[in-house]
XYZ file of C-alpha atoms in Angstrom:
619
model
C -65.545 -26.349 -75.631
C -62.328 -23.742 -74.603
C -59.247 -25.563 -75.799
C -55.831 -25.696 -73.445
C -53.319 -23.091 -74.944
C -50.164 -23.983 -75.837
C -47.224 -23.538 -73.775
C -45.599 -20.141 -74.281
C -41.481 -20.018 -74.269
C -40.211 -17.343 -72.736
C -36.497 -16.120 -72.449
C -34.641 -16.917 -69.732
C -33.049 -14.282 -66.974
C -28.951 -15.830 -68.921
C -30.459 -15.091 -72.564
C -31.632 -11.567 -71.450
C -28.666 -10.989 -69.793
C -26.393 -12.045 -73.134
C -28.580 -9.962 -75.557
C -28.471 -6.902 -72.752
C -24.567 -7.279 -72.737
C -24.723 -7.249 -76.806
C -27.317 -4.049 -76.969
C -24.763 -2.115 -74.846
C -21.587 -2.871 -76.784
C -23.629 -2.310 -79.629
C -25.088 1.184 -78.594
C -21.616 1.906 -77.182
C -20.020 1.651 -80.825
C -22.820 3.829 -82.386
C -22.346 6.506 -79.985
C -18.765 6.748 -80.920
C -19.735 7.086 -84.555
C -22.355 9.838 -83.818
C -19.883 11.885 -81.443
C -16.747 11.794 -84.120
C -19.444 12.334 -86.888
C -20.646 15.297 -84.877
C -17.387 16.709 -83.827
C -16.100 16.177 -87.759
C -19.199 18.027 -89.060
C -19.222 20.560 -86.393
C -15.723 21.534 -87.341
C -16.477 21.393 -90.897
C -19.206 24.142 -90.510
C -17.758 26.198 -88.220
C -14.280 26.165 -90.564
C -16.487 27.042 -93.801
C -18.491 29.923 -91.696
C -15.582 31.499 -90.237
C -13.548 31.762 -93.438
C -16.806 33.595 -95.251
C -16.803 35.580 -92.330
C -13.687 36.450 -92.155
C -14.010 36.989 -95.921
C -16.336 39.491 -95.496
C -14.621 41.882 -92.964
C -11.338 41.218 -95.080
C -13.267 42.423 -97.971
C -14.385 45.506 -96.379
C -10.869 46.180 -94.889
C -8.978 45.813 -98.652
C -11.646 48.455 -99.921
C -10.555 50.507 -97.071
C -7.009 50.247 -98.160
C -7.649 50.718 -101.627
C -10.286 53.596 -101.154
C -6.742 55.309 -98.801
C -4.699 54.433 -101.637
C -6.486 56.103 -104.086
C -7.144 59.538 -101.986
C -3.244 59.626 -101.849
C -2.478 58.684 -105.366
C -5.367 61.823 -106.705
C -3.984 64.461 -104.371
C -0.463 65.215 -106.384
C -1.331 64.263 -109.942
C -2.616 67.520 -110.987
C 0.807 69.476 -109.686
C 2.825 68.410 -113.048
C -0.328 69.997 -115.612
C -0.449 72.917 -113.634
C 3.087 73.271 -113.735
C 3.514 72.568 -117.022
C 1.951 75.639 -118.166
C 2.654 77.702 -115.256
C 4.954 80.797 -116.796
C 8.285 80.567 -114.276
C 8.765 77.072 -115.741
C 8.637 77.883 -119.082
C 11.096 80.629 -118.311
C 13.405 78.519 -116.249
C 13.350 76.221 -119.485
C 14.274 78.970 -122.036
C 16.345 81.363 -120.184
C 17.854 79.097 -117.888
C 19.051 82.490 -115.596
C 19.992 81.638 -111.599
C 17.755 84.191 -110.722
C 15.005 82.078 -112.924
C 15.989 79.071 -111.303
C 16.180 80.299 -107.890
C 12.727 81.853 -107.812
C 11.374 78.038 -109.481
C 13.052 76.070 -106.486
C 11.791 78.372 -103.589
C 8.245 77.715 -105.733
C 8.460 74.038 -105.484
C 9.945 74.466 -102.402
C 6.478 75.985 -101.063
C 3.949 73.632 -103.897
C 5.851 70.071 -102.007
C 5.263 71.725 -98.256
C 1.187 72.563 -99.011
C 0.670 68.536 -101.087
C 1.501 65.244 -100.390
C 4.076 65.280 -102.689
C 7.564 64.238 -101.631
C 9.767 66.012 -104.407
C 9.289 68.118 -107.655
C 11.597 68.920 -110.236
C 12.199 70.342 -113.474
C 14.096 68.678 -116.512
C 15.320 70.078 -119.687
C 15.109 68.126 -122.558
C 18.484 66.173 -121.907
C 17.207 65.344 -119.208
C 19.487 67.020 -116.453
C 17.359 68.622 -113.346
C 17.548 72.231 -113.685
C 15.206 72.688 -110.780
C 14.177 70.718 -107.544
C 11.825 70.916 -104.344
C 14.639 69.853 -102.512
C 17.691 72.155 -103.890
C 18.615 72.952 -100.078
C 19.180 69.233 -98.891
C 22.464 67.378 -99.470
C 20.588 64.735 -101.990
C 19.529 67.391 -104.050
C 18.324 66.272 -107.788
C 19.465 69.657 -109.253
C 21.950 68.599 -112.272
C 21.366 65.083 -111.778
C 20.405 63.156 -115.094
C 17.386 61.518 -115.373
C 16.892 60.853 -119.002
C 17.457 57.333 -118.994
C 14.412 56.770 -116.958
C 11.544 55.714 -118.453
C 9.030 58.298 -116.902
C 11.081 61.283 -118.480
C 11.349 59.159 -122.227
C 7.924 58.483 -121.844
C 6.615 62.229 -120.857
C 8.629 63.483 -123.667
C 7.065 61.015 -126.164
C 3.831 61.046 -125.441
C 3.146 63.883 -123.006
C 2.224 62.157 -119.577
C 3.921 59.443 -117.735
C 3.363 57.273 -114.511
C 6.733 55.139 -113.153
C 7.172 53.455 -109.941
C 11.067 52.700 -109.351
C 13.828 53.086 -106.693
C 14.941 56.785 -106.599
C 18.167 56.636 -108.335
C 19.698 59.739 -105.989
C 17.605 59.411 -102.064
C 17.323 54.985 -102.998
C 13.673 55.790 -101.826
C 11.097 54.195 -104.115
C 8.118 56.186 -105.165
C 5.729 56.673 -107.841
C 7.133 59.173 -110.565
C 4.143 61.051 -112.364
C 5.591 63.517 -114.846
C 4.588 65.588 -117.479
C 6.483 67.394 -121.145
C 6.502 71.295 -120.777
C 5.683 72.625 -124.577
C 4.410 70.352 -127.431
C 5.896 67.415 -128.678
C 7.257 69.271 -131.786
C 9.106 72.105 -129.881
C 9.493 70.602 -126.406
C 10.883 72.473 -123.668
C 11.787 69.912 -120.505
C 9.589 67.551 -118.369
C 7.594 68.202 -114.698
C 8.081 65.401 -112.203
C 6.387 64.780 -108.988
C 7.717 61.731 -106.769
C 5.378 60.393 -104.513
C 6.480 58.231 -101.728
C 3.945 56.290 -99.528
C 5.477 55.908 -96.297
C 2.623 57.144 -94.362
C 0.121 55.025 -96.383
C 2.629 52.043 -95.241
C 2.675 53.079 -91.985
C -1.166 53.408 -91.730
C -1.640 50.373 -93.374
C 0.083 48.700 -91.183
C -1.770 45.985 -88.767
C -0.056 43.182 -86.286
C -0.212 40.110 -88.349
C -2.214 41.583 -91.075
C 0.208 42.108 -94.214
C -1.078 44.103 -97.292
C 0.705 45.033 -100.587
C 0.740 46.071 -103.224
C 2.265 44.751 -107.251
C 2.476 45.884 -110.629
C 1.651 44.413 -113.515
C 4.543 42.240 -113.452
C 3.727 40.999 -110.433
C 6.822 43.535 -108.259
C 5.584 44.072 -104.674
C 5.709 48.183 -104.753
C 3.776 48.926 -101.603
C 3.788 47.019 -98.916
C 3.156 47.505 -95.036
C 5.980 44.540 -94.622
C 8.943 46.357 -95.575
C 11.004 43.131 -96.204
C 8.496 42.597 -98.954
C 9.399 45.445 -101.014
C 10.239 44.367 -104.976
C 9.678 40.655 -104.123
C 7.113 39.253 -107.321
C 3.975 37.435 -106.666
C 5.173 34.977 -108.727
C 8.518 34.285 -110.270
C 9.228 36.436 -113.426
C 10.191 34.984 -117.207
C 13.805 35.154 -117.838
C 13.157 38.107 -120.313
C 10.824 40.421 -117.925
C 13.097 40.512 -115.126
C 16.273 41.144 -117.539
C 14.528 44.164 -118.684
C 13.642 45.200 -115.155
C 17.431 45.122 -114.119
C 18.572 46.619 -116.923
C 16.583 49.769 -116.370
C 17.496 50.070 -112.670
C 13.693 50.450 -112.372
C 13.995 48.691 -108.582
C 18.207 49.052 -107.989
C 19.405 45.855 -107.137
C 16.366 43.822 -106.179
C 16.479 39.926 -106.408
C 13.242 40.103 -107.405
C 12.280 36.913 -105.806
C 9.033 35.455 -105.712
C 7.396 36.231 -101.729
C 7.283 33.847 -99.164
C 3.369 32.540 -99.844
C 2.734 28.861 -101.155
C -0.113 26.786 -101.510
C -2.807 28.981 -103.043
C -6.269 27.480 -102.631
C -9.059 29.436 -104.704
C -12.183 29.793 -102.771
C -13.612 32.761 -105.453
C -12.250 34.357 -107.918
C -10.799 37.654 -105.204
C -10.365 35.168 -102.125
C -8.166 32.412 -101.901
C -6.222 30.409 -99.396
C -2.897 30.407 -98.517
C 0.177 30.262 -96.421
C 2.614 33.083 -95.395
C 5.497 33.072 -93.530
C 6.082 37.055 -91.845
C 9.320 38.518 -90.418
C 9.944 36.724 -87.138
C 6.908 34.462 -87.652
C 6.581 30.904 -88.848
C 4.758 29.282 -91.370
C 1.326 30.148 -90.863
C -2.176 30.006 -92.745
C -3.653 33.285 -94.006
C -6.923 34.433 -96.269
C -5.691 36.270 -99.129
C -8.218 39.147 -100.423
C -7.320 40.612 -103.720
C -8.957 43.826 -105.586
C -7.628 46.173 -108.532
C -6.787 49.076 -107.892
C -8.701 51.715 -110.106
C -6.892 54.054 -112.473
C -3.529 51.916 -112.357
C -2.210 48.616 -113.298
C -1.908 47.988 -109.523
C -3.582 44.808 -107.195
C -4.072 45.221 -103.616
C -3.581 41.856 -101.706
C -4.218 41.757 -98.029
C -3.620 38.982 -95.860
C -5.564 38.131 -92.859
C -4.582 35.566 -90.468
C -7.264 32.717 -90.057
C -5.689 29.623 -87.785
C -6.798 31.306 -84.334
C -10.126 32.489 -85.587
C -10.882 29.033 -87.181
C -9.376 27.138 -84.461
C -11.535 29.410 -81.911
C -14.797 28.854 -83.705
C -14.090 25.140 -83.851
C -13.834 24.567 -80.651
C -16.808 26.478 -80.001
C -18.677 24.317 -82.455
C -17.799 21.172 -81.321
C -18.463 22.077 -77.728
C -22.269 22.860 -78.635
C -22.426 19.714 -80.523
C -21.268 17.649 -77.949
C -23.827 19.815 -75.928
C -26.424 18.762 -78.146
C -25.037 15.311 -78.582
C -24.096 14.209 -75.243
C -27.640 14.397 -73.529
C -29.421 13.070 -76.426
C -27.069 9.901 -76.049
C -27.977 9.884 -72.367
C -31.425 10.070 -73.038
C -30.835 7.041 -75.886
C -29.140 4.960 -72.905
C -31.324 5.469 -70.061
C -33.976 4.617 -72.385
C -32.109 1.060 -73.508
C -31.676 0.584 -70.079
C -35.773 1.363 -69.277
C -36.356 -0.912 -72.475
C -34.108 -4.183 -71.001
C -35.830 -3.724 -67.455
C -39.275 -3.862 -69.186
C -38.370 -7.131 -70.769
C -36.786 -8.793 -67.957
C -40.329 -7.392 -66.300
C -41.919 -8.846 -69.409
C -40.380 -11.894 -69.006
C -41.384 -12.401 -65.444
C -44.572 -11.207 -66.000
C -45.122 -13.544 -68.820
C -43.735 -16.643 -67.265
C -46.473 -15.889 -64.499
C -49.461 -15.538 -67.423
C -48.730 -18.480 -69.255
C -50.100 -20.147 -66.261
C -53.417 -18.127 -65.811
C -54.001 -18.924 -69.376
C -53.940 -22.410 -69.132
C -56.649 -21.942 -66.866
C -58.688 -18.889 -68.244
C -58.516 -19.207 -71.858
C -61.927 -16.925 -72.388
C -59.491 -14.122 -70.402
C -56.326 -15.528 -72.479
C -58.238 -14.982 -75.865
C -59.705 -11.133 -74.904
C -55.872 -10.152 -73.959
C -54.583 -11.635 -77.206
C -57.340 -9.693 -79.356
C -56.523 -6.512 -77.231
C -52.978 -7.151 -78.442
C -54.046 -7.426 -81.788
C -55.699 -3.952 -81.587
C -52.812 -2.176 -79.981
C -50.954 -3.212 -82.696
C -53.322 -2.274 -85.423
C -53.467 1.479 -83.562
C -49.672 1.596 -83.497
C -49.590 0.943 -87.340
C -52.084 3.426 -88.168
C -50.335 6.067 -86.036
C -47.218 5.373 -87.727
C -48.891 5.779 -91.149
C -50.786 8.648 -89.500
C -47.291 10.319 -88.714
C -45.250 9.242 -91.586
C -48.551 10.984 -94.048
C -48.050 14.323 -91.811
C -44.392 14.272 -92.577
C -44.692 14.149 -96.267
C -47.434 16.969 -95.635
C -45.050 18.638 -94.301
C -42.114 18.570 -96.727
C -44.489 19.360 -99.181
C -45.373 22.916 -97.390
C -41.732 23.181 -97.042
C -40.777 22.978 -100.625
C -43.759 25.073 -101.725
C -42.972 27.880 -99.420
C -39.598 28.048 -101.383
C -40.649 27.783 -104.401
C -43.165 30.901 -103.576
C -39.756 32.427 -102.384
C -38.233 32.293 -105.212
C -40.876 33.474 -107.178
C -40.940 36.491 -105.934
C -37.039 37.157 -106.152
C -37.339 36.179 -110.226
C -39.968 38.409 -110.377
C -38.060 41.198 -108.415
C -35.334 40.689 -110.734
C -37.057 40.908 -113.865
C -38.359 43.881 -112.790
C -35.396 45.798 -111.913
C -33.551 44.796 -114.861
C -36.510 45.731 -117.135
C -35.667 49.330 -117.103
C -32.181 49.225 -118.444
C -32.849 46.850 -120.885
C -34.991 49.139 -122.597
C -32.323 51.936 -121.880
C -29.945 50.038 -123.988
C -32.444 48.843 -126.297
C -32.989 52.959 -126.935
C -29.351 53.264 -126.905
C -28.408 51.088 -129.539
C -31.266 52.062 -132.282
C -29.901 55.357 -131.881
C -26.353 54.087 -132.377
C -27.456 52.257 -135.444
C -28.724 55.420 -136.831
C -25.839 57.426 -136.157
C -23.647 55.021 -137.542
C -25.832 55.224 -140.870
C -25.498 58.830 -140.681
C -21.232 58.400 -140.176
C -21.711 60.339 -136.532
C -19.200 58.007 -135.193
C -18.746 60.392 -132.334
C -22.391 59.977 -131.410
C -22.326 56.534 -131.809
C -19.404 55.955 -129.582
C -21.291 58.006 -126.767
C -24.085 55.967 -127.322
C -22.014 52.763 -126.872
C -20.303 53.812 -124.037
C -24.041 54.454 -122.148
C -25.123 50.947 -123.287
C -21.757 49.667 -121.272
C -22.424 51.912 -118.255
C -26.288 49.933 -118.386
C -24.557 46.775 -118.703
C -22.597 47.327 -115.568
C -25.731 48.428 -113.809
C -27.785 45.170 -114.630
C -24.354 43.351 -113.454
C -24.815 45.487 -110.337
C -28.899 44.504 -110.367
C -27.346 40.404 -110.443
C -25.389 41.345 -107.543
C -28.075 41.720 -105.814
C -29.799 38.500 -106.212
C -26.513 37.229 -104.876
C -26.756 39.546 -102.010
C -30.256 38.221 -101.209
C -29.216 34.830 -101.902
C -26.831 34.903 -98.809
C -30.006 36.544 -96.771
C -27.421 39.875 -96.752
C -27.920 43.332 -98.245
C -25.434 45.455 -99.596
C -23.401 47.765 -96.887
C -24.106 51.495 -96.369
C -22.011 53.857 -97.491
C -22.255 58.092 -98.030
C -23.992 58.906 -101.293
C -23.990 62.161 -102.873
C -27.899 62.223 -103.441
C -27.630 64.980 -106.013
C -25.870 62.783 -108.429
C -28.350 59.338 -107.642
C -30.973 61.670 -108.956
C -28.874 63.150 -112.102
C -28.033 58.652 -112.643
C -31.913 58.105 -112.336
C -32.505 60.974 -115.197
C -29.859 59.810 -117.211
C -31.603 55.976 -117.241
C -34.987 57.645 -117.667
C -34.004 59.910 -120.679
C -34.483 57.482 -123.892
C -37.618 55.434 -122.544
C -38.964 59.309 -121.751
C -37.300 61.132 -124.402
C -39.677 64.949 -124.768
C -41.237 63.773 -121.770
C -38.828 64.433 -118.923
C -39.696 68.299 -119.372
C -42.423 67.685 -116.982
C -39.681 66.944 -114.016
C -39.281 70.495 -112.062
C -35.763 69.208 -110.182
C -34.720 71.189 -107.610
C -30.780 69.488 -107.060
C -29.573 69.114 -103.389
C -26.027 70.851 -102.844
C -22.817 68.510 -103.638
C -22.053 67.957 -99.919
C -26.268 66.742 -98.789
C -24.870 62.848 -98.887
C -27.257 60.013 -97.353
C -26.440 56.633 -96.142
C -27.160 53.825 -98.765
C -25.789 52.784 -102.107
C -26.251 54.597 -105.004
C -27.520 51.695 -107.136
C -29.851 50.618 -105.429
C -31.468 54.595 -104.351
C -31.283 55.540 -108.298
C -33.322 52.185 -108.470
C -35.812 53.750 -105.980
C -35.833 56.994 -107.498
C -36.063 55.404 -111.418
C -39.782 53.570 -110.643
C -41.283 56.981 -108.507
C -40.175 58.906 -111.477
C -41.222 56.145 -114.136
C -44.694 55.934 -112.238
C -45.421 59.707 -112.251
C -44.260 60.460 -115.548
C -46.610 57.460 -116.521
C -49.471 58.780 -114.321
C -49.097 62.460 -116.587
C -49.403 60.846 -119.738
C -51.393 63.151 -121.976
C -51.981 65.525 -119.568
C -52.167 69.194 -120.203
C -49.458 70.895 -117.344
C -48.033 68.040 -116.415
C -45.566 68.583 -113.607
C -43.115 66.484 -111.302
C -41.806 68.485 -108.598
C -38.531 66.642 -107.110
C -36.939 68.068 -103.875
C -34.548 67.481 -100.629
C -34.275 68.943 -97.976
C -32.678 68.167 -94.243
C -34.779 67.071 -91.247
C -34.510 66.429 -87.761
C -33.439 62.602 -88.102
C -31.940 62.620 -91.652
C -32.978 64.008 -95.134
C -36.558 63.355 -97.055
C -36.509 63.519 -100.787
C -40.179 64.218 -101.963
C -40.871 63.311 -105.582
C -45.090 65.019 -106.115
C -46.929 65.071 -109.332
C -49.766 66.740 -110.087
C -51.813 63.635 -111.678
C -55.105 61.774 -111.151
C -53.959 60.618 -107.889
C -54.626 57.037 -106.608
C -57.545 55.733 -105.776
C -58.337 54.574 -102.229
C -58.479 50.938 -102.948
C -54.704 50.932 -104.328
C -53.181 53.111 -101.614
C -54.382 51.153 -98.744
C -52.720 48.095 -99.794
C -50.192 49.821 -102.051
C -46.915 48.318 -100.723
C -48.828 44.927 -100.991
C -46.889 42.302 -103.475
C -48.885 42.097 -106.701
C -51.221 45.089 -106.386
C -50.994 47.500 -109.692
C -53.792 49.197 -111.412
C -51.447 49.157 -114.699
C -52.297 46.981 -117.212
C -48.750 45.313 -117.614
C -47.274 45.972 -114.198
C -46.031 43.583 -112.032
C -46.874 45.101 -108.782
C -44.124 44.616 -107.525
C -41.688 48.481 -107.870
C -42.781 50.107 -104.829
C -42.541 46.639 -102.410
C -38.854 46.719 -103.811
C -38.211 50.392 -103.147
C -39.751 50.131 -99.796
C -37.364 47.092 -99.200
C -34.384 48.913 -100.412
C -35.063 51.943 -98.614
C -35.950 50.022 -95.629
C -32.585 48.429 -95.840
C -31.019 51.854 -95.100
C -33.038 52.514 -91.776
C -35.068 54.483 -94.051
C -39.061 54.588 -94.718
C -41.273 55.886 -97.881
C -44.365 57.908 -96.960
C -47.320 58.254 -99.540
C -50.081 61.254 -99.819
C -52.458 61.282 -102.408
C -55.675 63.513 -103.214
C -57.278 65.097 -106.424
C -54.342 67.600 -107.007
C -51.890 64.741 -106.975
C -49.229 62.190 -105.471
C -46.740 62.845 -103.269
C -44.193 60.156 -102.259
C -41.203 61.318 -99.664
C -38.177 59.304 -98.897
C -36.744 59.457 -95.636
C -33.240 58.522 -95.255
C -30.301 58.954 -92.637
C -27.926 62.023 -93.205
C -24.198 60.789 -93.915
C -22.087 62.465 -91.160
């Protein structure tokens, strides 16, 4: 016997409406949260990818500047040695004759004209100029006295000095690089060159881009901000400054600290901070700072970073909001679909409570059809949330594959040096048994060269960490092959005979980076000289020579050769018919050299193995 169903309550058209009204304000106040979360996190990305960026190019830019520096600095600093033993200054010295002198200034006269040099004069031993590049001008240094200055006291002591300071006679600063004529037990006078870097300054210089350069002390010497000049990075002790004054070393400089503040670290050669310029205001800037090699020096160089950040900002935030905007549009048109379903709903349902009073057979199929809808809409959800676990689960595994195969490349390429230095240092031990301290010290100094190498090797794992590779750059590829001997030479040692190098000239330069080719060149090497173990003739011919779209390097041996099996899937990850290889030496090469818009081509028979490196010629 069907039963009557019970009466069904259904929502009235008010109660929708009050719940509609409280779904809006509610959806109202979470789209507020998800726009500011947006714009705050948009900004915060964009900030954090336009300083690396900017970083990066500022990085580039200070090597630049440093690289310039350095060209400037090497030009002049071989004029005092040669003119140290040049004859006409030691006669100048001894005799002292006008005619003597005379013929020495028109000499340095001609040497300052041909160099980059902006004066050079003579000294006698008290220290009074007998001699000058600039004799004919009205600031002349001939008789001036220069022996209180600490790059004459310091030639004369210990043969060679290096002094930056404000020119006591032109009050133009310059670097002073001088040098004793004679030997320290009968000396004869000092050499000076002055270099002055207005030029460098002057090419340095960039609108809104400030770069200096301080001592070790912390004194601004170069600078393309002239105002700069002898301000300190930070403020000096009490006792360093005195000293400073009291030798004149910068005139009358304050010596006060420059007008940065607020240094924020980001690494240990970027940091932030802010600047105010001649004629500008207060202003935010990246600070990039590298040494300058050979010298006590630091290159800082500012680059401006409020328009660029502000700039990619706004960009961000606009393509949030691009994203954000129609998704929220989308979320409301579908609350408003959902609340016209339900007041559909309700209708409908007010409507079917009365058919069911008077089917209940029909009433009890539709509530059983219910029942299964929402059993299918469970099991999809389970279905779905199962597939997204799946999914994570690929996810994670394809990184950890990932990084398996950078460890791997790693240990691989840091192998070889290790057993360098391993070599290295059993052969230091024995010389130091023996007393060859000499040797030793050699020995010492290669296992420090290796250790900068497998610094160089970590590098790179950084480099690929930040999905970037290191920048191009000429390389003289005669001396990556002499570097990739020189690693080979212990782990080889009576072996390397078999290598029949014929060296490229000095000036044949490709584009890459020379640690990473001599890491190229160390495993084809390492693999043929393995291939010719204990074979009678034994030969590795190495050769370079120019092409049509760059330069190929061809290392051949004159081994088994390699079977068919290997070479077809020879660049393949994992494939080595050695008993402890990796597999893995050639894929890295090919990646390297591939890097460089380069390729490695492969030719092997029954008379041997030739591999050839194709790389692009440096202009």
């Amino acid at each position: 016997m069907l039963q009557r169903p019970a009466a069904v309550l259904s929502p009235t058209s008010e109660q929708l409406g009050k719940s509609a009204r409280r779904a809006w304000l509610l959806f109202a106040a979470i789209a507020l949260v998800i726009v500011a979360t947006a714009l705050t996190g948009a900004g915060f990305y964009a900030r954090r990818a336009e300083v690396a960026a900017l970083a990066a190019q500022g990085r580039t830019d200070a090597n630049l500047k440093v690289a310039l520096l350095r060209a400037v600095l090497e030009s002049p600093r071989a004029l005092p040695l040669l003119l140290s033993e040049d004859q006409q200054v030691h006669d100048a010295l001894q005799n002292k004759g006008a005619v003597t002198i005379d013929v020495l200034n028109r000499k340095l006269e001609g040497l300052v004209s041909g160099t980059k040099a902006s004066v050079l004069y003579v000294t006698g031993v008290d220290g009074f100029a007998i001699a000058s590049s600039n004799w004919r001008e009205t600031t002349s240094f001939v008789g001036n006295d220069y022996g209180f200055r600490a790059y004459f006291s310091g030639a004369m002591q210990s043969g060679t000095a290096e002094y930056f300071a404000l020119g006591n006679t032109s009050k133009r600063p310059g670097l002073y690089i001088s040098r004793r004529v004679g030997n320290a037990a009968a000396p004869l006078g000092v050499v000076v060159v002055k270099m002055e870097f207005d030029q460098l300054e002057a090419d340095w210089h960039e609108a809104n881009r400030p770069a200096y350069v301080s001592d070790d002390h912390g004194v601004v010497l170069i600078t393309s901000v002239p105002s700069w000049r002898f301000m300190t990075t930070a403020p000096l002790a009490g006792p360093v400054a005195a000293a400073i004054r009291s030798s004149q070393q910068f005139g009358n400089a304050p010596l006060i600290p420059l007008p940065i503040t607020r240094p924020e670290a980001l690494s240990p050669d970027v940091s932030m901070v802010h600047a105010i310029t001649p004629g500008g205001s207060d202003a935010e800037y990246l600070r990039l700072s590298t040494l300058v090699q050979s010298t006590p020096w630091r290159l800082d160089y500012l680059v401006p970073v409020e328009a660029p950040i502000a700039a990619a900002v706004r960009e961000m935030r606009l393509l949030a909001l691009g994203v954000v905007v129609p998704l929220l549009a989308l979320a409301g048109y579908l609350l408003w679909r959902r609340q016209s379903a339900q007041m559909r709903i309700a209708a409908e349902q007010a409507a079917r409570i009365e058919l069911e009073r008077r089917v209940v057979e029909r009433t009890h199929d539709l509530s059983l059809a219910r029942d299964r809808l929402q059993a299918e809409i469970t099991d999809h959800r389970s279905t779905e949330a199962k597939l997204q676990v799946m999914q994570q689960e690929l996810v994670q595994a394809n990184r950890l594959a990932t990084l398996g195969q950078v460890a791997a490349g790693v240990a691989h390429e840091i192998n070889q040096p290790v057993a360098t230095i391993r070599a290295y240092a059993d052969n230091a031990r024995v010389f130091l048994e023996r007393k060859q301290t000499a040797s030793a010290e050699e020995n010492l100094g290669a296992i420090a060269a290796l250790t900068e190498r497998i610094g160089g090797i970590t590098e790179e794992l950084k480099v690929f960490a930040r999905k970037g590779r290191t920048a191009a750059e000429p390389v003289e590829l005669r001396g990556v092959i002499e570097g990739a001997v020189v690693l080979l030479r212990s782990r080889f040692a009576g072996r390397l005979d078999a290598l029949d190098i014929t060296l490229p000239p000095v000036t044949l330069k490709v584009m890459g980076n020379r640690l990473r080719l001599e890491q190229v060149l160390i495993n084809l090497f390492q693999n043929a000289l393995e291939a010719l173990d204990g074979r009678d003739g034994a030969r590795v011919q190495v050769s370079a020579q120019e092409t049509a779209d760059g330069v190929a390097l061809a290392v051949a041996d004159n081994g088994p050769g390699i079977s068919p099996a290997i070479l077809k899937s020879l660049f393949t990850p994992f494939n080595t018919s050695k008993e402890k290889g990796l597999g893995l030496g050639l894929v890295i090469s090919q990646d390297i050299v591939a890097d460089y818009g380069g390729r490695i081509e492969v030719a092997s028979g029954q008379a041997g193995t030739r591999f050839t490196i194709h790389l692009a010629r440096a202009a």
